[in-house]
Amino acid sequence: MKLYRQILLLALTLLVFVSSTGISVGMHLCGGELRDISFFGAEADCPMEQQKEKLPACHKVPASDDKAKDCCDDHTLVFEHADATADSKALILTKPLDLKFVAAFKAVILQFFAPEADLKPTYALYESPPLARDIPVLVQSFLL
């Protein structure tokens, strides 16, 4: 349960971070197939371009062919933070604070963060076993 709670808190933290800052996703398509995905605008080199650079000068094909240029395609998706507070007016709340709601909210929220203590067994009703014989009387020696 504790692991699930930590995973959920991490996922929600990342969601808040991404939604408040925005994210950029770049996709590189080669021959109609997705070859590379990059986040935050970092672009990777195209494998097709790297192969062309490795060829010696005598084997290079002129770059006038339009099909070679159309083989690769780059797409960039940008998700920006939309600031809704800049367009809205300040709203002043005049309703008094509901104490029953605050008490219930506090009880529920504090229950999530309260440490779970292991219950130790108590021996309040434990009675010792009865003695079979009185040992001090058996050990003593009486002089008459």
mmCIF file of N, CA and C in Angstrom:
data_model
loop_
_atom_site.group_PDB
_atom_site.id
_atom_site.type_symbol
_atom_site.label_atom_id
_atom_site.label_comp_id
_atom_site.label_asym_id
_atom_site.label_seq_id
_atom_site.Cartn_x
_atom_site.Cartn_y
_atom_site.Cartn_z
ATOM 1 N N MET A 1 0.830 -1.191 0.000
ATOM 2 C CA MET A 1 0.000 0.000 0.000
ATOM 3 C C MET A 1 0.872 1.250 0.000
ATOM 4 N N LYS A 2 1.978 1.184 0.742
ATOM 5 C CA LYS A 2 2.863 2.339 0.825
ATOM 6 C C LYS A 2 3.538 2.602 -0.521
ATOM 7 N N LEU A 3 3.884 1.534 -1.247
ATOM 8 C CA LEU A 3 4.499 1.679 -2.565
ATOM 9 C C LEU A 3 3.517 2.300 -3.553
ATOM 10 N N TYR A 4 2.256 1.856 -3.502
ATOM 11 C CA TYR A 4 1.249 2.431 -4.398
ATOM 12 C C TYR A 4 1.053 3.915 -4.115
ATOM 13 N N ARG A 5 1.068 4.282 -2.853
ATOM 14 C CA ARG A 5 0.897 5.687 -2.483
ATOM 15 C C ARG A 5 2.060 6.529 -3.006
ATOM 16 N N GLN A 6 3.280 6.012 -2.903
ATOM 17 C CA GLN A 6 4.438 6.755 -3.401
ATOM 18 C C GLN A 6 4.411 6.879 -4.916
ATOM 19 N N ILE A 7 4.004 5.825 -5.615
ATOM 20 C CA ILE A 7 3.902 5.885 -7.077
ATOM 21 C C ILE A 7 2.832 6.882 -7.488
ATOM 22 N N LEU A 8 1.700 6.882 -6.803
ATOM 23 C CA LEU A 8 0.628 7.819 -7.110
ATOM 24 C C LEU A 8 1.070 9.260 -6.856
ATOM 25 N N LEU A 9 1.763 9.504 -5.744
ATOM 26 C CA LEU A 9 2.245 10.853 -5.454
ATOM 27 C C LEU A 9 3.262 11.321 -6.489
ATOM 28 N N LEU A 10 4.137 10.433 -6.939
ATOM 29 C CA LEU A 10 5.112 10.781 -7.966
ATOM 30 C C LEU A 10 4.426 11.094 -9.291
ATOM 31 N N ALA A 11 3.435 10.299 -9.671
ATOM 32 C CA ALA A 11 2.715 10.539 -10.928
ATOM 33 C C ALA A 11 1.965 11.862 -10.886
ATOM 34 N N LEU A 12 1.329 12.159 -9.769
ATOM 35 C CA LEU A 12 0.610 13.428 -9.652
ATOM 36 C C LEU A 12 1.565 14.612 -9.645
ATOM 37 N N THR A 13 2.730 14.454 -9.031
ATOM 38 C CA THR A 13 3.728 15.518 -9.036
ATOM 39 C C THR A 13 4.216 15.801 -10.448
ATOM 40 N N LEU A 14 4.490 14.747 -11.210
ATOM 41 C CA LEU A 14 4.916 14.938 -12.601
ATOM 42 C C LEU A 14 3.808 15.566 -13.437
ATOM 43 N N LEU A 15 2.555 15.194 -13.190
ATOM 44 C CA LEU A 15 1.441 15.789 -13.915
ATOM 45 C C LEU A 15 1.339 17.282 -13.636
ATOM 46 N N VAL A 16 1.483 17.676 -12.379
ATOM 47 C CA VAL A 16 1.435 19.098 -12.033
ATOM 48 C C VAL A 16 2.614 19.841 -12.658
ATOM 49 N N PHE A 17 3.796 19.236 -12.634
ATOM 50 C CA PHE A 17 4.980 19.870 -13.216
ATOM 51 C C PHE A 17 4.816 20.092 -14.716
ATOM 52 N N VAL A 18 4.367 19.065 -15.424
ATOM 53 C CA VAL A 18 4.210 19.182 -16.880
ATOM 54 C C VAL A 18 3.096 20.157 -17.227
ATOM 55 N N SER A 19 1.995 20.129 -16.480
ATOM 56 C CA SER A 19 0.888 21.022 -16.797
ATOM 57 C C SER A 19 1.206 22.476 -16.462
ATOM 58 N N SER A 20 2.114 22.713 -15.533
ATOM 59 C CA SER A 20 2.432 24.096 -15.179
ATOM 60 C C SER A 20 3.554 24.679 -16.029
ATOM 61 N N THR A 21 4.392 23.849 -16.635
ATOM 62 C CA THR A 21 5.498 24.370 -17.435
ATOM 63 C C THR A 21 5.314 24.150 -18.923
ATOM 64 N N GLY A 22 4.602 23.139 -19.334
ATOM 65 C CA GLY A 22 4.462 22.812 -20.744
ATOM 66 C C GLY A 22 5.531 21.822 -21.165
ATOM 67 N N ILE A 23 5.344 21.227 -22.342
ATOM 68 C CA ILE A 23 6.282 20.224 -22.824
ATOM 69 C C ILE A 23 6.308 20.276 -24.344
ATOM 70 N N SER A 24 7.443 19.924 -24.910
ATOM 71 C CA SER A 24 7.612 19.878 -26.357
ATOM 72 C C SER A 24 8.012 18.460 -26.746
ATOM 73 N N VAL A 25 7.297 17.893 -27.711
ATOM 74 C CA VAL A 25 7.568 16.532 -28.173
ATOM 75 C C VAL A 25 7.897 16.601 -29.655
ATOM 76 N N GLY A 26 9.082 16.103 -30.021
ATOM 77 C CA GLY A 26 9.490 16.075 -31.422
ATOM 78 C C GLY A 26 9.473 14.653 -31.939
ATOM 79 N N MET A 27 8.931 14.478 -33.164
ATOM 80 C CA MET A 27 8.869 13.147 -33.771
ATOM 81 C C MET A 27 9.569 13.201 -35.119
ATOM 82 N N HIS A 28 10.380 12.205 -35.403
ATOM 83 C CA HIS A 28 11.081 12.113 -36.684
ATOM 84 C C HIS A 28 10.532 10.909 -37.436
ATOM 85 N N LEU A 29 9.981 11.148 -38.622
ATOM 86 C CA LEU A 29 9.427 10.094 -39.456
ATOM 87 C C LEU A 29 10.361 9.858 -40.627
ATOM 88 N N CYS A 30 10.741 8.617 -40.837
ATOM 89 C CA CYS A 30 11.615 8.246 -41.943
ATOM 90 C C CYS A 30 10.875 7.211 -42.781
ATOM 91 N N GLY A 31 10.568 7.548 -44.016
ATOM 92 C CA GLY A 31 9.865 6.611 -44.884
ATOM 93 C C GLY A 31 8.473 6.289 -44.377
ATOM 94 N N GLY A 32 7.832 7.202 -43.682
ATOM 95 C CA GLY A 32 6.492 6.986 -43.158
ATOM 96 C C GLY A 32 6.450 6.238 -41.836
ATOM 97 N N GLU A 33 7.595 5.838 -41.296
ATOM 98 C CA GLU A 33 7.653 5.130 -40.019
ATOM 99 C C GLU A 33 8.277 6.028 -38.955
ATOM 100 N N LEU A 34 7.771 5.926 -37.752
ATOM 101 C CA LEU A 34 8.297 6.703 -36.634
ATOM 102 C C LEU A 34 9.649 6.137 -36.223
ATOM 103 N N ARG A 35 10.693 6.958 -36.311
ATOM 104 C CA ARG A 35 12.051 6.500 -36.003
ATOM 105 C C ARG A 35 12.586 7.052 -34.686
ATOM 106 N N ASP A 36 12.127 8.252 -34.285
ATOM 107 C CA ASP A 36 12.714 8.874 -33.101
ATOM 108 C C ASP A 36 11.681 9.769 -32.441
ATOM 109 N N ILE A 37 11.655 9.747 -31.110
ATOM 110 C CA ILE A 37 10.818 10.649 -30.319
ATOM 111 C C ILE A 37 11.737 11.375 -29.357
ATOM 112 N N SER A 38 11.597 12.686 -29.303
ATOM 113 C CA SER A 38 12.430 13.462 -28.385
ATOM 114 C C SER A 38 11.540 14.395 -27.580
ATOM 115 N N PHE A 39 11.922 14.589 -26.331
ATOM 116 C CA PHE A 39 11.192 15.478 -25.443
ATOM 117 C C PHE A 39 12.006 16.739 -25.207
ATOM 118 N N PHE A 40 11.316 17.824 -24.920
ATOM 119 C CA PHE A 40 11.918 19.113 -24.588
ATOM 120 C C PHE A 40 12.755 19.678 -25.729
ATOM 121 N N GLY A 41 12.419 19.350 -26.977
ATOM 122 C CA GLY A 41 13.032 20.001 -28.135
ATOM 123 C C GLY A 41 14.376 19.469 -28.566
ATOM 124 N N ALA A 42 14.921 18.450 -27.951
ATOM 125 C CA ALA A 42 16.211 17.900 -28.367
ATOM 126 C C ALA A 42 16.001 17.062 -29.623
ATOM 127 N N GLU A 43 16.772 17.351 -30.670
ATOM 128 C CA GLU A 43 16.610 16.636 -31.930
ATOM 129 C C GLU A 43 17.767 15.670 -32.133
ATOM 130 N N ALA A 44 17.449 14.493 -32.630
ATOM 131 C CA ALA A 44 18.474 13.497 -32.934
ATOM 132 C C ALA A 44 18.761 13.533 -34.432
ATOM 133 N N ASP A 45 19.958 13.093 -34.813
ATOM 134 C CA ASP A 45 20.322 13.062 -36.226
ATOM 135 C C ASP A 45 19.574 11.938 -36.924
ATOM 136 N N CYS A 46 19.243 12.185 -38.178
ATOM 137 C CA CYS A 46 18.532 11.197 -38.986
ATOM 138 C C CYS A 46 19.512 10.108 -39.420
ATOM 139 N N PRO A 47 19.151 8.833 -39.289
ATOM 140 C CA PRO A 47 20.052 7.765 -39.732
ATOM 141 C C PRO A 47 20.303 7.801 -41.239
ATOM 142 N N MET A 48 19.325 8.281 -42.007
ATOM 143 C CA MET A 48 19.502 8.375 -43.463
ATOM 144 C C MET A 48 20.569 9.412 -43.798
ATOM 145 N N GLU A 49 20.573 10.524 -43.084
ATOM 146 C CA GLU A 49 21.577 11.568 -43.318
ATOM 147 C C GLU A 49 22.958 11.087 -42.891
ATOM 148 N N GLN A 50 23.025 10.299 -41.826
ATOM 149 C CA GLN A 50 24.319 9.790 -41.370
ATOM 150 C C GLN A 50 24.917 8.826 -42.386
ATOM 151 N N GLN A 51 24.081 8.030 -43.056
ATOM 152 C CA GLN A 51 24.587 7.113 -44.072
ATOM 153 C C GLN A 51 25.119 7.878 -45.277
ATOM 154 N N LYS A 52 24.460 8.972 -45.646
ATOM 155 C CA LYS A 52 24.919 9.770 -46.786
ATOM 156 C C LYS A 52 26.263 10.420 -46.486
ATOM 157 N N GLU A 53 26.484 10.828 -45.241
ATOM 158 C CA GLU A 53 27.741 11.476 -44.878
ATOM 159 C C GLU A 53 28.904 10.486 -44.875
ATOM 160 N N LYS A 54 28.653 9.203 -44.631
ATOM 161 C CA LYS A 54 29.721 8.219 -44.569
ATOM 162 C C LYS A 54 30.227 7.799 -45.950
ATOM 163 N N LEU A 55 29.452 8.057 -46.997
ATOM 164 C CA LEU A 55 29.875 7.679 -48.345
ATOM 165 C C LEU A 55 31.056 8.533 -48.791
ATOM 166 N N PRO A 56 31.993 7.967 -49.550
ATOM 167 C CA PRO A 56 33.096 8.777 -50.075
ATOM 168 C C PRO A 56 32.591 9.749 -51.144
ATOM 169 N N ALA A 57 33.423 10.715 -51.485
ATOM 170 C CA ALA A 57 33.017 11.780 -52.409
ATOM 171 C C ALA A 57 32.662 11.249 -53.792
ATOM 172 N N CYS A 58 33.302 10.180 -54.228
ATOM 173 C CA CYS A 58 33.033 9.664 -55.570
ATOM 174 C C CYS A 58 31.686 8.945 -55.663
ATOM 175 N N HIS A 59 31.113 8.510 -54.513
ATOM 176 C CA HIS A 59 29.847 7.777 -54.527
ATOM 177 C C HIS A 59 28.650 8.645 -54.177
ATOM 178 N N LYS A 60 28.857 9.902 -53.893
ATOM 179 C CA LYS A 60 27.745 10.756 -53.478
ATOM 180 C C LYS A 60 26.831 11.034 -54.659
ATOM 181 N N VAL A 61 25.535 11.007 -54.388
ATOM 182 C CA VAL A 61 24.512 11.270 -55.398
ATOM 183 C C VAL A 61 24.148 12.742 -55.303
ATOM 184 N N PRO A 62 23.911 13.418 -56.425
ATOM 185 C CA PRO A 62 23.506 14.828 -56.357
ATOM 186 C C PRO A 62 22.210 14.981 -55.555
ATOM 187 N N ALA A 63 22.099 16.074 -54.838
ATOM 188 C CA ALA A 63 20.962 16.302 -53.946
ATOM 189 C C ALA A 63 19.773 16.910 -54.660
ATOM 190 N N SER A 64 19.700 16.822 -55.968
ATOM 191 C CA SER A 64 18.599 17.430 -56.708
ATOM 192 C C SER A 64 17.361 16.548 -56.734
ATOM 193 N N ASP A 65 17.458 15.321 -56.278
ATOM 194 C CA ASP A 65 16.337 14.395 -56.298
ATOM 195 C C ASP A 65 15.333 14.785 -55.210
ATOM 196 N N ASP A 66 14.065 15.045 -55.575
ATOM 197 C CA ASP A 66 13.045 15.473 -54.614
ATOM 198 C C ASP A 66 12.569 14.324 -53.729
ATOM 199 N N LYS A 67 12.639 13.081 -54.214
ATOM 200 C CA LYS A 67 12.186 11.945 -53.415
ATOM 201 C C LYS A 67 13.083 11.731 -52.193
ATOM 202 N N ALA A 68 14.361 12.011 -52.329
ATOM 203 C CA ALA A 68 15.272 11.852 -51.195
ATOM 204 C C ALA A 68 14.968 12.881 -50.111
ATOM 205 N N LYS A 69 14.538 14.067 -50.517
ATOM 206 C CA LYS A 69 14.214 15.105 -49.537
ATOM 207 C C LYS A 69 12.895 14.807 -48.832
ATOM 208 N N ASP A 70 11.950 14.178 -49.536
ATOM 209 C CA ASP A 70 10.636 13.920 -48.967
ATOM 210 C C ASP A 70 10.596 12.651 -48.122
ATOM 211 N N CYS A 71 11.672 11.898 -48.102
ATOM 212 C CA CYS A 71 11.674 10.628 -47.375
ATOM 213 C C CYS A 71 11.583 10.855 -45.867
ATOM 214 N N CYS A 72 12.202 11.892 -45.341
ATOM 215 C CA CYS A 72 12.196 12.167 -43.898
ATOM 216 C C CYS A 72 11.308 13.363 -43.603
ATOM 217 N N ASP A 73 10.695 13.313 -42.417
ATOM 218 C CA ASP A 73 9.786 14.386 -42.024
ATOM 219 C C ASP A 73 9.899 14.590 -40.516
ATOM 220 N N ASP A 74 9.874 15.838 -40.077
ATOM 221 C CA ASP A 74 9.932 16.165 -38.650
ATOM 222 C C ASP A 74 8.628 16.820 -38.226
ATOM 223 N N HIS A 75 8.089 16.367 -37.101
ATOM 224 C CA HIS A 75 6.884 16.965 -36.526
ATOM 225 C C HIS A 75 7.203 17.357 -35.088
ATOM 226 N N THR A 76 6.714 18.517 -34.682
ATOM 227 C CA THR A 76 6.924 18.987 -33.314
ATOM 228 C C THR A 76 5.578 19.358 -32.712
ATOM 229 N N LEU A 77 5.277 18.790 -31.555
ATOM 230 C CA LEU A 77 4.069 19.117 -30.814
ATOM 231 C C LEU A 77 4.477 19.896 -29.571
ATOM 232 N N VAL A 78 3.875 21.059 -29.386
ATOM 233 C CA VAL A 78 4.205 21.897 -28.230
ATOM 234 C C VAL A 78 2.943 22.072 -27.400
ATOM 235 N N PHE A 79 3.015 21.647 -26.145
ATOM 236 C CA PHE A 79 1.924 21.841 -25.205
ATOM 237 C C PHE A 79 2.351 22.948 -24.252
ATOM 238 N N GLU A 80 1.716 24.096 -24.376
ATOM 239 C CA GLU A 80 2.094 25.239 -23.546
ATOM 240 C C GLU A 80 1.132 25.388 -22.382
ATOM 241 N N HIS A 81 1.616 26.033 -21.364
ATOM 242 C CA HIS A 81 0.821 26.307 -20.174
ATOM 243 C C HIS A 81 -0.131 27.453 -20.485
ATOM 244 N N ALA A 82 -1.418 27.217 -20.324
ATOM 245 C CA ALA A 82 -2.414 28.265 -20.530
ATOM 246 C C ALA A 82 -2.704 28.906 -19.181
ATOM 247 N N ASP A 83 -2.331 30.157 -19.038
ATOM 248 C CA ASP A 83 -2.489 30.851 -17.767
ATOM 249 C C ASP A 83 -3.889 31.443 -17.692
ATOM 250 N N ALA A 84 -4.781 30.786 -16.977
ATOM 251 C CA ALA A 84 -6.160 31.243 -16.869
ATOM 252 C C ALA A 84 -6.302 32.353 -15.836
ATOM 253 N N THR A 85 -5.338 32.505 -14.955
ATOM 254 C CA THR A 85 -5.462 33.518 -13.909
ATOM 255 C C THR A 85 -5.211 34.921 -14.435
ATOM 256 N N ALA A 86 -4.525 35.058 -15.559
ATOM 257 C CA ALA A 86 -4.243 36.390 -16.084
ATOM 258 C C ALA A 86 -5.494 37.031 -16.663
ATOM 259 N N ASP A 87 -6.429 36.230 -17.177
ATOM 260 C CA ASP A 87 -7.631 36.771 -17.804
ATOM 261 C C ASP A 87 -8.794 36.918 -16.839
ATOM 262 N N SER A 88 -8.751 36.257 -15.714
ATOM 263 C CA SER A 88 -9.882 36.295 -14.797
ATOM 264 C C SER A 88 -9.686 37.389 -13.743
ATOM 265 N N LYS A 89 -10.800 37.825 -13.206
ATOM 266 C CA LYS A 89 -10.763 38.842 -12.150
ATOM 267 C C LYS A 89 -10.680 38.150 -10.792
ATOM 268 N N ALA A 90 -10.184 38.872 -9.822
ATOM 269 C CA ALA A 90 -10.067 38.313 -8.472
ATOM 270 C C ALA A 90 -11.452 38.154 -7.864
ATOM 271 N N LEU A 91 -11.702 37.029 -7.269
ATOM 272 C CA LEU A 91 -12.981 36.731 -6.657
ATOM 273 C C LEU A 91 -12.802 36.775 -5.139
ATOM 274 N N ILE A 92 -13.574 37.600 -4.491
ATOM 275 C CA ILE A 92 -13.469 37.740 -3.043
ATOM 276 C C ILE A 92 -14.577 36.917 -2.400
ATOM 277 N N LEU A 93 -14.186 35.995 -1.552
ATOM 278 C CA LEU A 93 -15.157 35.155 -0.869
ATOM 279 C C LEU A 93 -15.545 35.807 0.450
ATOM 280 N N THR A 94 -16.841 35.963 0.648
ATOM 281 C CA THR A 94 -17.310 36.590 1.879
ATOM 282 C C THR A 94 -17.997 35.590 2.799
ATOM 283 N N LYS A 95 -18.161 34.344 2.356
ATOM 284 C CA LYS A 95 -18.808 33.343 3.189
ATOM 285 C C LYS A 95 -17.862 32.932 4.317
ATOM 286 N N PRO A 96 -18.366 32.848 5.561
ATOM 287 C CA PRO A 96 -17.489 32.436 6.665
ATOM 288 C C PRO A 96 -17.058 30.974 6.500
ATOM 289 N N LEU A 97 -15.949 30.663 7.087
ATOM 290 C CA LEU A 97 -15.368 29.334 6.982
ATOM 291 C C LEU A 97 -16.203 28.323 7.770
ATOM 292 N N ASP A 98 -16.534 27.208 7.145
ATOM 293 C CA ASP A 98 -17.333 26.163 7.778
ATOM 294 C C ASP A 98 -16.415 25.286 8.633
ATOM 295 N N LEU A 99 -16.585 25.331 9.946
ATOM 296 C CA LEU A 99 -15.700 24.609 10.854
ATOM 297 C C LEU A 99 -15.913 23.099 10.805
ATOM 298 N N LYS A 100 -17.135 22.649 10.526
ATOM 299 C CA LYS A 100 -17.370 21.208 10.425
ATOM 300 C C LYS A 100 -16.611 20.632 9.233
ATOM 301 N N PHE A 101 -16.623 21.370 8.128
ATOM 302 C CA PHE A 101 -15.893 20.909 6.948
ATOM 303 C C PHE A 101 -14.392 20.880 7.221
ATOM 304 N N VAL A 102 -13.879 21.907 7.884
ATOM 305 C CA VAL A 102 -12.448 21.967 8.183
ATOM 306 C C VAL A 102 -12.048 20.814 9.100
ATOM 307 N N ALA A 103 -12.874 20.515 10.097
ATOM 308 C CA ALA A 103 -12.563 19.415 11.016
ATOM 309 C C ALA A 103 -12.580 18.071 10.289
ATOM 310 N N ALA A 104 -13.567 17.862 9.430
ATOM 311 C CA ALA A 104 -13.637 16.603 8.682
ATOM 312 C C ALA A 104 -12.480 16.494 7.694
ATOM 313 N N PHE A 105 -12.155 17.588 7.040
ATOM 314 C CA PHE A 105 -11.050 17.599 6.074
ATOM 315 C C PHE A 105 -9.727 17.291 6.769
ATOM 316 N N LYS A 106 -9.512 17.900 7.922
ATOM 317 C CA LYS A 106 -8.281 17.671 8.684
ATOM 318 C C LYS A 106 -8.178 16.216 9.132
ATOM 319 N N ALA A 107 -9.283 15.646 9.594
ATOM 320 C CA ALA A 107 -9.262 14.256 10.053
ATOM 321 C C ALA A 107 -8.946 13.298 8.908
ATOM 322 N N VAL A 108 -9.491 13.564 7.733
ATOM 323 C CA VAL A 108 -9.261 12.671 6.590
ATOM 324 C C VAL A 108 -7.838 12.820 6.070
ATOM 325 N N ILE A 109 -7.362 14.045 5.918
ATOM 326 C CA ILE A 109 -6.022 14.272 5.372
ATOM 327 C C ILE A 109 -4.947 13.776 6.335
ATOM 328 N N LEU A 110 -5.095 14.027 7.617
ATOM 329 C CA LEU A 110 -4.090 13.576 8.577
ATOM 330 C C LEU A 110 -4.055 12.057 8.692
ATOM 331 N N GLN A 111 -5.153 11.398 8.357
ATOM 332 C CA GLN A 111 -5.174 9.940 8.398
ATOM 333 C C GLN A 111 -4.255 9.357 7.327
ATOM 334 N N PHE A 112 -4.111 10.047 6.183
ATOM 335 C CA PHE A 112 -3.231 9.560 5.124
ATOM 336 C C PHE A 112 -1.765 9.626 5.530
ATOM 337 N N PHE A 113 -1.389 10.621 6.311
ATOM 338 C CA PHE A 113 0.010 10.833 6.648
ATOM 339 C C PHE A 113 0.383 10.358 8.046
ATOM 340 N N ALA A 114 -0.548 9.777 8.776
ATOM 341 C CA ALA A 114 -0.259 9.284 10.124
ATOM 342 C C ALA A 114 0.563 8.003 10.024
ATOM 343 N N PRO A 115 1.603 7.887 10.829
ATOM 344 C CA PRO A 115 2.396 6.647 10.780
ATOM 345 C C PRO A 115 1.587 5.482 11.342
ATOM 346 N N GLU A 116 1.717 4.365 10.678
ATOM 347 C CA GLU A 116 0.994 3.179 11.122
ATOM 348 C C GLU A 116 1.846 2.443 12.155
ATOM 349 N N ALA A 117 1.406 2.457 13.404
ATOM 350 C CA ALA A 117 2.163 1.828 14.487
ATOM 351 C C ALA A 117 1.712 0.378 14.644
ATOM 352 N N ASP A 118 2.674 -0.490 14.864
ATOM 353 C CA ASP A 118 2.357 -1.890 15.112
ATOM 354 C C ASP A 118 1.825 -2.031 16.537
ATOM 355 N N LEU A 119 0.760 -2.790 16.682
ATOM 356 C CA LEU A 119 0.175 -2.998 18.001
ATOM 357 C C LEU A 119 0.967 -4.069 18.740
ATOM 358 N N LYS A 120 1.393 -3.745 19.948
ATOM 359 C CA LYS A 120 2.117 -4.702 20.773
ATOM 360 C C LYS A 120 1.106 -5.437 21.656
ATOM 361 N N PRO A 121 1.289 -6.727 21.831
ATOM 362 C CA PRO A 121 0.329 -7.460 22.675
ATOM 363 C C PRO A 121 0.457 -7.030 24.136
ATOM 364 N N THR A 122 -0.657 -6.928 24.786
ATOM 365 C CA THR A 122 -0.663 -6.564 26.212
ATOM 366 C C THR A 122 -1.048 -7.796 27.033
ATOM 367 N N TYR A 123 -0.455 -7.899 28.211
ATOM 368 C CA TYR A 123 -0.696 -9.030 29.091
ATOM 369 C C TYR A 123 -1.372 -8.543 30.371
ATOM 370 N N ALA A 124 -2.440 -7.808 30.256
ATOM 371 C CA ALA A 124 -3.100 -7.244 31.425
ATOM 372 C C ALA A 124 -3.821 -8.317 32.238
ATOM 373 N N LEU A 125 -4.362 -9.313 31.581
ATOM 374 C CA LEU A 125 -5.145 -10.327 32.291
ATOM 375 C C LEU A 125 -4.352 -11.604 32.543
ATOM 376 N N TYR A 126 -3.054 -11.544 32.407
ATOM 377 C CA TYR A 126 -2.225 -12.734 32.594
ATOM 378 C C TYR A 126 -2.070 -13.036 34.080
ATOM 379 N N GLU A 127 -2.301 -14.300 34.460
ATOM 380 C CA GLU A 127 -2.108 -14.744 35.843
ATOM 381 C C GLU A 127 -1.036 -15.816 35.849
ATOM 382 N N SER A 128 -0.136 -15.740 36.806
ATOM 383 C CA SER A 128 0.929 -16.736 36.892
ATOM 384 C C SER A 128 0.341 -18.076 37.344
ATOM 385 N N PRO A 129 0.985 -19.160 36.986
ATOM 386 C CA PRO A 129 0.458 -20.471 37.398
ATOM 387 C C PRO A 129 0.621 -20.662 38.909
ATOM 388 N N PRO A 130 -0.243 -21.432 39.526
ATOM 389 C CA PRO A 130 -0.140 -21.655 40.980
ATOM 390 C C PRO A 130 1.085 -22.512 41.313
ATOM 391 N N LEU A 131 1.659 -22.250 42.479
ATOM 392 C CA LEU A 131 2.825 -23.007 42.923
ATOM 393 C C LEU A 131 2.390 -24.379 43.429
ATOM 394 N N ALA A 132 3.122 -25.403 43.039
ATOM 395 C CA ALA A 132 2.782 -26.763 43.468
ATOM 396 C C ALA A 132 3.183 -26.982 44.924
ATOM 397 N N ARG A 133 4.364 -26.456 45.332
ATOM 398 C CA ARG A 133 4.855 -26.604 46.703
ATOM 399 C C ARG A 133 5.483 -25.287 47.137
ATOM 400 N N ASP A 134 5.598 -25.132 48.414
ATOM 401 C CA ASP A 134 6.253 -23.950 48.957
ATOM 402 C C ASP A 134 7.745 -24.240 49.037
ATOM 403 N N ILE A 135 8.537 -23.748 48.098
ATOM 404 C CA ILE A 135 9.954 -24.086 47.971
ATOM 405 C C ILE A 135 10.787 -23.592 49.156
ATOM 406 N N PRO A 136 10.619 -22.390 49.682
ATOM 407 C CA PRO A 136 11.462 -21.994 50.825
ATOM 408 C C PRO A 136 11.317 -22.909 52.030
ATOM 409 N N VAL A 137 10.132 -23.445 52.274
ATOM 410 C CA VAL A 137 9.934 -24.338 53.411
ATOM 411 C C VAL A 137 10.661 -25.656 53.173
ATOM 412 N N LEU A 138 10.720 -26.122 51.937
ATOM 413 C CA LEU A 138 11.398 -27.377 51.628
ATOM 414 C C LEU A 138 12.907 -27.250 51.746
ATOM 415 N N VAL A 139 13.470 -26.102 51.481
ATOM 416 C CA VAL A 139 14.914 -25.913 51.470
ATOM 417 C C VAL A 139 15.451 -25.621 52.871
ATOM 418 N N GLN A 140 14.680 -25.009 53.731
ATOM 419 C CA GLN A 140 15.158 -24.613 55.057
ATOM 420 C C GLN A 140 15.367 -25.839 55.957
ATOM 421 N N SER A 141 16.310 -25.668 56.878
ATOM 422 C CA SER A 141 16.520 -26.724 57.885
ATOM 423 C C SER A 141 16.197 -26.127 59.258
ATOM 424 N N PHE A 142 15.424 -26.845 60.007
ATOM 425 C CA PHE A 142 15.006 -26.369 61.319
ATOM 426 C C PHE A 142 15.751 -27.153 62.408
ATOM 427 N N LEU A 143 16.324 -26.442 63.396
ATOM 428 C CA LEU A 143 17.011 -27.078 64.515
ATOM 429 C C LEU A 143 16.054 -27.114 65.712
ATOM 430 N N LEU A 144 15.913 -28.267 66.305
ATOM 431 C CA LEU A 144 15.036 -28.402 67.458
ATOM 432 C C LEU A 144 15.781 -28.718 68.703
#
